Amino acid sequence: MIKPYLLVLVLFSVFQLFATQKENPVTQPAPVFPVPTERQLAWHEMEQYAFIHFTTNTFTGKEWGFGDESEEVFNPSAIDVNQWVKVIKAAGLKAIVLTCKHHDGFCLWPSKYTEHSVKNSKWKGGNGNVVKEVADACHKNGLKFGVYLSPWDRNRTDYGSPSYVEYYRNQLKELFTAYGPVFEMWFDGANGGDGYYGGAREKRKINAASYYDWPATQNMVRKMEPNIIFFSDAGPDIRWCGNEGGHAGETNWSTISTDSIYAGKSGIENLLNSGQEEGKNYVPAEVDVSIRPGWFYHSEEDTKVKTPEKLFEIYLASVGRGSNLILNIPPDRRGILHENDVKALLGWRKLINEAFKTNLASNAKVQADSYRGNSKQFAAINVTDGNKESYWTTNDNVTTGNLIIDLGSVKQIKYVTLQEYIKLGQRVKNFTISVWKNNRWEEVSKGSTIGYKRIVRLEPTKCEKVRVQITASKASPLISNIEIY
Ligand code: FUL
């Protein structure tokens, strides 16, 4: 017979246990630093947008104008930026980044700081303004607008001296005050050396690490546009992916240590392509590639426009590896996107729509081998609930785990999309995907990083269940989304 005082003790202990559990709900994992900023998170969600290269090169047939081109050559016969916007939107792209000034120094807006601009062209009798037209059309039609302002300027007499940096900053003031909001500022480290330079026609090399004093320029721009995303080889917000061929690294860390890299530094392409697992800064990669061999329109490349299939491969190697894609579509001499480019873009969109039409994992049953504190908040079901704010994760000391998605019946599958909850840092180092077939698990793919998004293409296969195994992670893995197509 149990003694009454013992019974009281047991009841009291049980009560205490519940009370402490109530006081200590399962907490979310600690962040793994560095973590993305709010503006980087918003940028990730854009996934893909357009690049537009348009200037005197379009009319001279060059890729890098020398800087001595007459303003008069810029004369599109039938410019229609609404056509650009319409096609770009239909292709699923979310923004346009425009070459407001390329290396030749010609400005697509009537800058008050130079004569080398549209104001001295024949186009619209010198009263035209491409930047304004494009910014207005974007903002009116729900696309974001971004600027490319080449730091290298082969036209300017004072390129290489401090006054040029002031000129560059003045132009940024013009652009950001008159044509905002601007979501992204694109600048590169290209400096081929020689140029017109106001008639000097010589070679000029600058010290890319110090000449432009980028931190001061960025502070100035950030004051005008607090949410601006700065692109350069080295960030600070997003980095170059290290090539212009359309592919982020198979292993792609959004983390990298930027203290020793700067725009224009050579020999860092591989580093930029894969990022660094232990990188001290969060600087995700952007993949820039042109739909044609060149960045500018050349009629002889009309037959060399990338096919929808090639563009689809690029999509998988960029967006499908956790980067954003900036796809260049150069307007022709009429000032519109060429028929062949339009056809390729729309064909590409169709391929994406077909491939990712029905998510077989939407609201599917999921099982995990373990989940954090056995709390519903971190259970497996969070990966198929369509809510990007919810995620599956494990206890602090557990850095591996598996999720089994039940498709309900045998289905043919070809793609698996994985997403980490990156707000608390990119973590996953390795994963595998297996399918349940002939009463056993068959491994069908393995990969390294996931990050914001990873799209895995499989040999088409039929199965009823799919298993995603996280085999290595920096800390508890946090998976917010799994889709299966
Ligand atoms: C490079 C430039 O030199 C090319 O002309 C092009 O603008 C590309 C996007 O960036 O660095």
mmCIF file of C-alpha atoms in Angstrom, residues 163-427:
data_model
loop_
_atom_site.group_PDB
_atom_site.id
_atom_site.type_symbol
_atom_site.label_atom_id
_atom_site.label_comp_id
_atom_site.label_asym_id
_atom_site.label_seq_id
_atom_site.Cartn_x
_atom_site.Cartn_y
_atom_site.Cartn_z
ATOM 1 C CA SER A 163 37.914 64.138 -60.008
ATOM 2 C CA TYR A 164 36.606 61.207 -62.037
ATOM 3 C CA VAL A 165 35.463 59.425 -58.849
ATOM 4 C CA GLU A 166 33.521 62.570 -57.989
ATOM 5 C CA TYR A 167 32.010 62.553 -61.507
ATOM 6 C CA TYR A 168 30.984 58.907 -61.022
ATOM 7 C CA ARG A 169 29.340 59.740 -57.687
ATOM 8 C CA ASN A 170 27.542 62.739 -59.174
ATOM 9 C CA GLN A 171 26.065 60.483 -61.805
ATOM 10 C CA LEU A 172 24.889 58.063 -59.144
ATOM 11 C CA LYS A 173 23.169 60.988 -57.417
ATOM 12 C CA GLU A 174 21.426 61.855 -60.673
ATOM 13 C CA LEU A 175 20.284 58.296 -61.225
ATOM 14 C CA PHE A 176 19.164 57.542 -57.694
ATOM 15 C CA THR A 177 17.281 60.775 -57.192
ATOM 16 C CA ALA A 178 15.470 60.867 -60.527
ATOM 17 C CA TYR A 179 14.766 57.245 -61.439
ATOM 18 C CA GLY A 180 14.225 55.335 -58.188
ATOM 19 C CA PRO A 181 13.336 53.152 -56.522
ATOM 20 C CA VAL A 182 16.423 51.232 -57.633
ATOM 21 C CA PHE A 183 16.720 47.685 -56.300
ATOM 22 C CA GLU A 184 20.241 46.825 -57.445
ATOM 23 C CA MET A 185 23.429 48.650 -58.381
ATOM 24 C CA TRP A 186 25.710 46.669 -60.666
ATOM 25 C CA PHE A 187 29.360 47.537 -61.038
ATOM 26 C CA ASP A 188 32.255 45.467 -62.200
ATOM 27 C CA GLY A 189 36.006 45.477 -62.082
ATOM 28 C CA ALA A 190 36.606 45.436 -65.842
ATOM 29 C CA ASN A 191 39.457 47.678 -66.910
ATOM 30 C CA GLY A 192 41.066 46.820 -70.192
ATOM 31 C CA GLY A 193 43.480 49.750 -69.903
ATOM 32 C CA ASP A 194 43.331 51.586 -73.181
ATOM 33 C CA GLY A 195 40.740 54.144 -74.196
ATOM 34 C CA TYR A 196 39.994 57.493 -75.811
ATOM 35 C CA TYR A 197 40.183 59.424 -72.502
ATOM 36 C CA GLY A 198 39.212 62.762 -73.999
ATOM 37 C CA GLY A 199 41.684 62.369 -76.868
ATOM 38 C CA ALA A 200 44.713 61.086 -74.957
ATOM 39 C CA ARG A 201 44.222 57.657 -76.565
ATOM 40 C CA GLU A 202 46.437 55.812 -74.129
ATOM 41 C CA LYS A 203 46.556 52.978 -71.657
ATOM 42 C CA ARG A 204 45.521 53.761 -68.099
ATOM 43 C CA LYS A 205 45.578 51.347 -65.230
ATOM 44 C CA ILE A 206 44.116 52.178 -61.876
ATOM 45 C CA ASN A 207 44.583 50.461 -58.541
ATOM 46 C CA ALA A 208 41.263 48.588 -58.396
ATOM 47 C CA ALA A 209 41.611 47.940 -54.670
ATOM 48 C CA SER A 210 41.762 51.607 -53.707
ATOM 49 C CA TYR A 211 41.031 54.034 -56.590
ATOM 50 C CA TYR A 212 37.239 54.123 -56.393
ATOM 51 C CA ASP A 213 36.981 54.109 -52.573
ATOM 52 C CA TRP A 214 33.894 51.927 -52.816
ATOM 53 C CA PRO A 215 32.904 52.108 -49.128
ATOM 54 C CA ALA A 216 32.383 55.888 -49.435
ATOM 55 C CA THR A 217 30.367 55.506 -52.653
ATOM 56 C CA GLN A 218 28.256 52.769 -51.119
ATOM 57 C CA ASN A 219 27.517 54.817 -48.003
ATOM 58 C CA MET A 220 26.400 57.678 -50.201
ATOM 59 C CA VAL A 221 24.098 55.457 -52.277
ATOM 60 C CA ARG A 222 22.750 53.629 -49.229
ATOM 61 C CA LYS A 223 21.627 56.985 -47.823
ATOM 62 C CA MET A 224 19.601 57.629 -50.962
ATOM 63 C CA GLU A 225 18.339 54.044 -51.274
ATOM 64 C CA PRO A 226 18.530 52.134 -47.970
ATOM 65 C CA ASN A 227 17.466 48.821 -49.463
ATOM 66 C CA ILE A 228 19.832 48.860 -52.430
ATOM 67 C CA ILE A 229 21.595 45.589 -53.268
ATOM 68 C CA PHE A 230 25.201 46.182 -54.330
ATOM 69 C CA PHE A 231 26.585 43.718 -56.824
ATOM 70 C CA SER A 232 30.301 43.452 -57.465
ATOM 71 C CA ASP A 233 32.880 40.658 -57.536
ATOM 72 C CA ALA A 234 33.170 41.110 -53.803
ATOM 73 C CA GLY A 235 29.686 42.232 -52.825
ATOM 74 C CA PRO A 236 29.011 43.666 -50.290
ATOM 75 C CA ASP A 237 25.436 42.399 -50.824
ATOM 76 C CA ILE A 238 25.842 39.924 -53.658
ATOM 77 C CA ARG A 239 28.903 38.585 -55.449
ATOM 78 C CA TRP A 240 29.829 37.543 -58.967
ATOM 79 C CA CYS A 241 29.603 33.779 -59.572
ATOM 80 C CA GLY A 242 33.061 33.794 -61.178
ATOM 81 C CA ASN A 243 32.057 33.125 -64.806
ATOM 82 C CA GLU A 244 29.779 34.462 -67.536
ATOM 83 C CA GLY A 245 28.750 30.995 -68.703
ATOM 84 C CA GLY A 246 25.632 30.723 -66.547
ATOM 85 C CA HIS A 247 26.590 28.454 -63.679
ATOM 86 C CA ALA A 248 26.969 28.803 -59.941
ATOM 87 C CA GLY A 249 29.093 26.206 -58.183
ATOM 88 C CA GLU A 250 27.780 22.686 -57.707
ATOM 89 C CA THR A 251 28.819 23.453 -54.140
ATOM 90 C CA ASN A 252 27.614 26.980 -53.553
ATOM 91 C CA TRP A 253 28.061 28.610 -50.168
ATOM 92 C CA SER A 254 26.456 32.021 -49.822
ATOM 93 C CA THR A 255 29.155 32.657 -47.250
ATOM 94 C CA ILE A 256 32.585 33.993 -48.166
ATOM 95 C CA SER A 257 35.242 36.100 -46.451
ATOM 96 C CA THR A 258 35.395 39.369 -48.343
ATOM 97 C CA ASP A 259 38.232 41.038 -46.471
ATOM 98 C CA SER A 260 40.808 40.044 -49.098
ATOM 99 C CA ILE A 261 38.730 40.360 -52.273
ATOM 100 C CA TYR A 262 37.644 43.389 -54.281
ATOM 101 C CA ALA A 263 36.038 44.146 -57.646
ATOM 102 C CA GLY A 264 38.589 43.529 -60.370
ATOM 103 C CA LYS A 265 40.910 41.230 -58.396
ATOM 104 C CA SER A 266 42.058 38.435 -60.675
ATOM 105 C CA GLY A 267 42.405 34.756 -59.927
ATOM 106 C CA ILE A 268 39.470 34.501 -57.557
ATOM 107 C CA GLU A 269 36.969 32.975 -60.003
ATOM 108 C CA ASN A 270 36.842 29.541 -58.357
ATOM 109 C CA LEU A 271 36.492 31.051 -54.920
ATOM 110 C CA LEU A 272 33.598 33.222 -56.107
ATOM 111 C CA ASN A 273 31.988 30.235 -57.791
ATOM 112 C CA SER A 274 31.781 28.041 -54.693
ATOM 113 C CA GLY A 275 31.916 30.531 -51.822
ATOM 114 C CA GLN A 276 33.455 29.356 -48.532
ATOM 115 C CA GLU A 277 31.929 27.055 -45.967
ATOM 116 C CA GLU A 278 33.597 29.049 -43.200
ATOM 117 C CA GLY A 279 33.168 32.445 -44.915
ATOM 118 C CA LYS A 280 32.738 35.357 -42.516
ATOM 119 C CA ASN A 281 30.255 37.312 -44.661
ATOM 120 C CA TYR A 282 26.894 36.401 -46.178
ATOM 121 C CA VAL A 283 27.286 37.357 -49.867
ATOM 122 C CA PRO A 284 25.277 35.085 -52.202
ATOM 123 C CA ALA A 285 26.272 34.687 -55.852
ATOM 124 C CA GLU A 286 24.492 36.177 -58.854
ATOM 125 C CA VAL A 287 24.831 34.396 -62.198
ATOM 126 C CA ASP A 288 25.175 36.803 -65.146
ATOM 127 C CA VAL A 289 24.908 35.387 -68.631
ATOM 128 C CA SER A 290 23.759 36.598 -72.034
ATOM 129 C CA ILE A 291 21.112 34.986 -74.213
ATOM 130 C CA ARG A 292 23.540 35.621 -77.109
ATOM 131 C CA PRO A 293 27.308 35.143 -77.391
ATOM 132 C CA GLY A 294 27.830 38.893 -76.870
ATOM 133 C CA TRP A 295 26.394 41.250 -74.276
ATOM 134 C CA PHE A 296 25.303 43.721 -76.975
ATOM 135 C CA TYR A 297 23.146 43.069 -80.017
ATOM 136 C CA HIS A 298 24.929 42.081 -83.228
ATOM 137 C CA SER A 299 22.828 40.968 -86.196
ATOM 138 C CA GLU A 300 25.360 38.261 -87.075
ATOM 139 C CA GLU A 301 24.431 36.569 -83.784
ATOM 140 C CA ASP A 302 20.732 36.336 -84.634
ATOM 141 C CA THR A 303 21.148 32.623 -85.264
ATOM 142 C CA LYS A 304 23.167 32.104 -82.095
ATOM 143 C CA VAL A 305 20.488 32.887 -79.556
ATOM 144 C CA LYS A 306 20.485 30.293 -76.771
ATOM 145 C CA THR A 307 17.742 27.697 -77.143
ATOM 146 C CA PRO A 308 14.974 27.267 -74.554
ATOM 147 C CA GLU A 309 16.664 23.994 -73.572
ATOM 148 C CA LYS A 310 20.021 25.694 -72.987
ATOM 149 C CA LEU A 311 18.314 28.416 -70.956
ATOM 150 C CA PHE A 312 16.616 25.713 -68.902
ATOM 151 C CA GLU A 313 20.035 24.164 -68.119
ATOM 152 C CA ILE A 314 21.223 27.611 -67.043
ATOM 153 C CA TYR A 315 18.159 27.960 -64.811
ATOM 154 C CA LEU A 316 18.991 24.664 -63.060
ATOM 155 C CA ALA A 317 22.650 25.691 -62.662
ATOM 156 C CA SER A 318 21.821 29.116 -61.219
ATOM 157 C CA VAL A 319 18.436 29.355 -59.472
ATOM 158 C CA GLY A 320 18.667 25.586 -58.959
ATOM 159 C CA ARG A 321 21.920 26.075 -57.028
ATOM 160 C CA GLY A 322 20.767 28.819 -54.687
ATOM 161 C CA SER A 323 21.880 31.799 -56.821
ATOM 162 C CA ASN A 324 19.898 34.398 -58.702
ATOM 163 C CA LEU A 325 20.001 34.538 -62.486
ATOM 164 C CA ILE A 326 20.473 37.845 -64.321
ATOM 165 C CA LEU A 327 19.813 37.015 -67.959
ATOM 166 C CA ASN A 328 20.963 39.519 -70.563
ATOM 167 C CA ILE A 329 18.663 40.227 -73.518
ATOM 168 C CA PRO A 330 20.125 43.003 -75.689
ATOM 169 C CA PRO A 331 17.703 45.153 -77.728
ATOM 170 C CA ASP A 332 18.502 45.454 -81.443
ATOM 171 C CA ARG A 333 19.022 48.568 -83.572
ATOM 172 C CA ARG A 334 15.293 49.148 -83.717
ATOM 173 C CA GLY A 335 15.317 49.346 -79.944
ATOM 174 C CA ILE A 336 13.249 46.229 -79.348
ATOM 175 C CA LEU A 337 13.998 42.659 -78.299
ATOM 176 C CA HIS A 338 14.622 40.635 -81.439
ATOM 177 C CA GLU A 339 12.051 38.040 -82.553
ATOM 178 C CA ASN A 340 14.515 35.159 -82.053
ATOM 179 C CA ASP A 341 15.231 36.225 -78.475
ATOM 180 C CA VAL A 342 11.524 36.604 -77.725
ATOM 181 C CA LYS A 343 10.832 33.130 -79.062
ATOM 182 C CA ALA A 344 13.656 31.605 -76.997
ATOM 183 C CA LEU A 345 12.510 33.385 -73.832
ATOM 184 C CA LEU A 346 8.907 32.316 -74.136
ATOM 185 C CA GLY A 347 9.958 28.761 -75.036
ATOM 186 C CA TRP A 348 12.128 28.697 -71.925
ATOM 187 C CA ARG A 349 9.242 29.875 -69.730
ATOM 188 C CA LYS A 350 7.085 27.105 -71.175
ATOM 189 C CA LEU A 351 9.719 24.501 -70.269
ATOM 190 C CA ILE A 352 9.876 25.812 -66.682
ATOM 191 C CA ASN A 353 6.091 25.859 -66.387
ATOM 192 C CA GLU A 354 5.827 22.307 -67.692
ATOM 193 C CA ALA A 355 8.644 20.906 -65.536
ATOM 194 C CA PHE A 356 7.340 22.463 -62.312
ATOM 195 C CA LYS A 357 3.615 22.248 -62.917
ATOM 196 C CA THR A 358 2.350 19.919 -60.199
ATOM 197 C CA ASN A 359 4.108 19.672 -56.876
ATOM 198 C CA LEU A 360 3.504 16.051 -55.858
ATOM 199 C CA ALA A 361 4.749 16.785 -52.343
ATOM 200 C CA SER A 362 2.246 19.548 -51.649
ATOM 201 C CA ASN A 363 0.675 18.726 -48.269
ATOM 202 C CA ALA A 364 2.030 15.171 -48.534
ATOM 203 C CA LYS A 365 2.607 13.065 -45.416
ATOM 204 C CA VAL A 366 6.179 13.295 -44.150
ATOM 205 C CA GLN A 367 8.072 11.390 -41.495
ATOM 206 C CA ALA A 368 11.354 12.323 -39.905
ATOM 207 C CA ASP A 369 13.691 10.084 -37.940
ATOM 208 C CA SER A 370 13.705 12.769 -35.237
ATOM 209 C CA TYR A 371 12.589 16.340 -34.702
ATOM 210 C CA ARG A 372 13.488 19.056 -32.296
ATOM 211 C CA GLY A 373 12.199 18.502 -28.785
ATOM 212 C CA ASN A 374 9.366 16.402 -30.244
ATOM 213 C CA SER A 375 7.657 19.718 -30.787
ATOM 214 C CA LYS A 376 5.088 20.088 -33.534
ATOM 215 C CA GLN A 377 6.640 23.450 -34.332
ATOM 216 C CA PHE A 378 9.685 21.648 -35.766
ATOM 217 C CA ALA A 379 8.023 18.483 -37.100
ATOM 218 C CA ALA A 380 8.510 16.974 -40.552
ATOM 219 C CA ILE A 381 5.166 18.188 -41.850
ATOM 220 C CA ASN A 382 6.574 21.725 -42.034
ATOM 221 C CA VAL A 383 8.496 20.870 -45.208
ATOM 222 C CA THR A 384 5.381 20.221 -47.297
ATOM 223 C CA ASP A 385 2.978 22.785 -45.811
ATOM 224 C CA GLY A 386 3.812 25.492 -48.366
ATOM 225 C CA ASN A 387 4.722 27.904 -45.558
ATOM 226 C CA LYS A 388 8.233 29.294 -45.972
ATOM 227 C CA GLU A 389 8.315 30.419 -42.329
ATOM 228 C CA SER A 390 7.918 26.920 -40.900
ATOM 229 C CA TYR A 391 10.671 24.303 -40.945
ATOM 230 C CA TRP A 392 11.768 20.886 -39.774
ATOM 231 C CA THR A 393 14.805 20.682 -37.552
ATOM 232 C CA THR A 394 16.555 18.502 -35.004
ATOM 233 C CA ASN A 395 17.920 18.765 -31.488
ATOM 234 C CA ASP A 396 21.099 20.806 -31.098
ATOM 235 C CA ASN A 397 23.474 17.857 -31.006
ATOM 236 C CA VAL A 398 21.938 16.230 -34.106
ATOM 237 C CA THR A 399 23.412 17.318 -37.442
ATOM 238 C CA THR A 400 21.981 14.614 -39.695
ATOM 239 C CA GLY A 401 18.479 13.363 -40.292
ATOM 240 C CA ASN A 402 16.092 12.049 -42.841
ATOM 241 C CA LEU A 403 12.674 12.959 -44.152
ATOM 242 C CA ILE A 404 10.449 10.480 -45.924
ATOM 243 C CA ILE A 405 7.791 11.958 -48.172
ATOM 244 C CA ASP A 406 4.851 9.718 -48.952
ATOM 245 C CA LEU A 407 3.377 10.499 -52.362
ATOM 246 C CA GLY A 408 0.254 8.450 -51.571
ATOM 247 C CA SER A 409 0.600 6.224 -54.648
ATOM 248 C CA VAL A 410 3.216 5.387 -57.269
ATOM 249 C CA LYS A 411 4.133 8.529 -59.222
ATOM 250 C CA GLN A 412 6.697 9.363 -61.870
ATOM 251 C CA ILE A 413 9.174 11.953 -60.524
ATOM 252 C CA LYS A 414 11.933 14.006 -62.154
ATOM 253 C CA TYR A 415 12.828 16.940 -59.888
ATOM 254 C CA VAL A 416 13.226 17.472 -56.151
ATOM 255 C CA THR A 417 13.439 21.044 -54.852
ATOM 256 C CA LEU A 418 14.963 21.602 -51.413
ATOM 257 C CA GLN A 419 15.130 24.809 -49.379
ATOM 258 C CA GLU A 420 16.888 25.646 -46.157
ATOM 259 C CA TYR A 421 15.462 28.136 -43.670
ATOM 260 C CA ILE A 422 18.376 30.472 -44.330
ATOM 261 C CA LYS A 423 17.253 33.195 -41.938
ATOM 262 C CA LEU A 424 19.204 31.243 -39.313
ATOM 263 C CA GLY A 425 22.170 30.620 -41.640
ATOM 264 C CA GLN A 426 23.127 28.227 -44.420
ATOM 265 C CA ARG A 427 24.045 24.870 -42.875
#
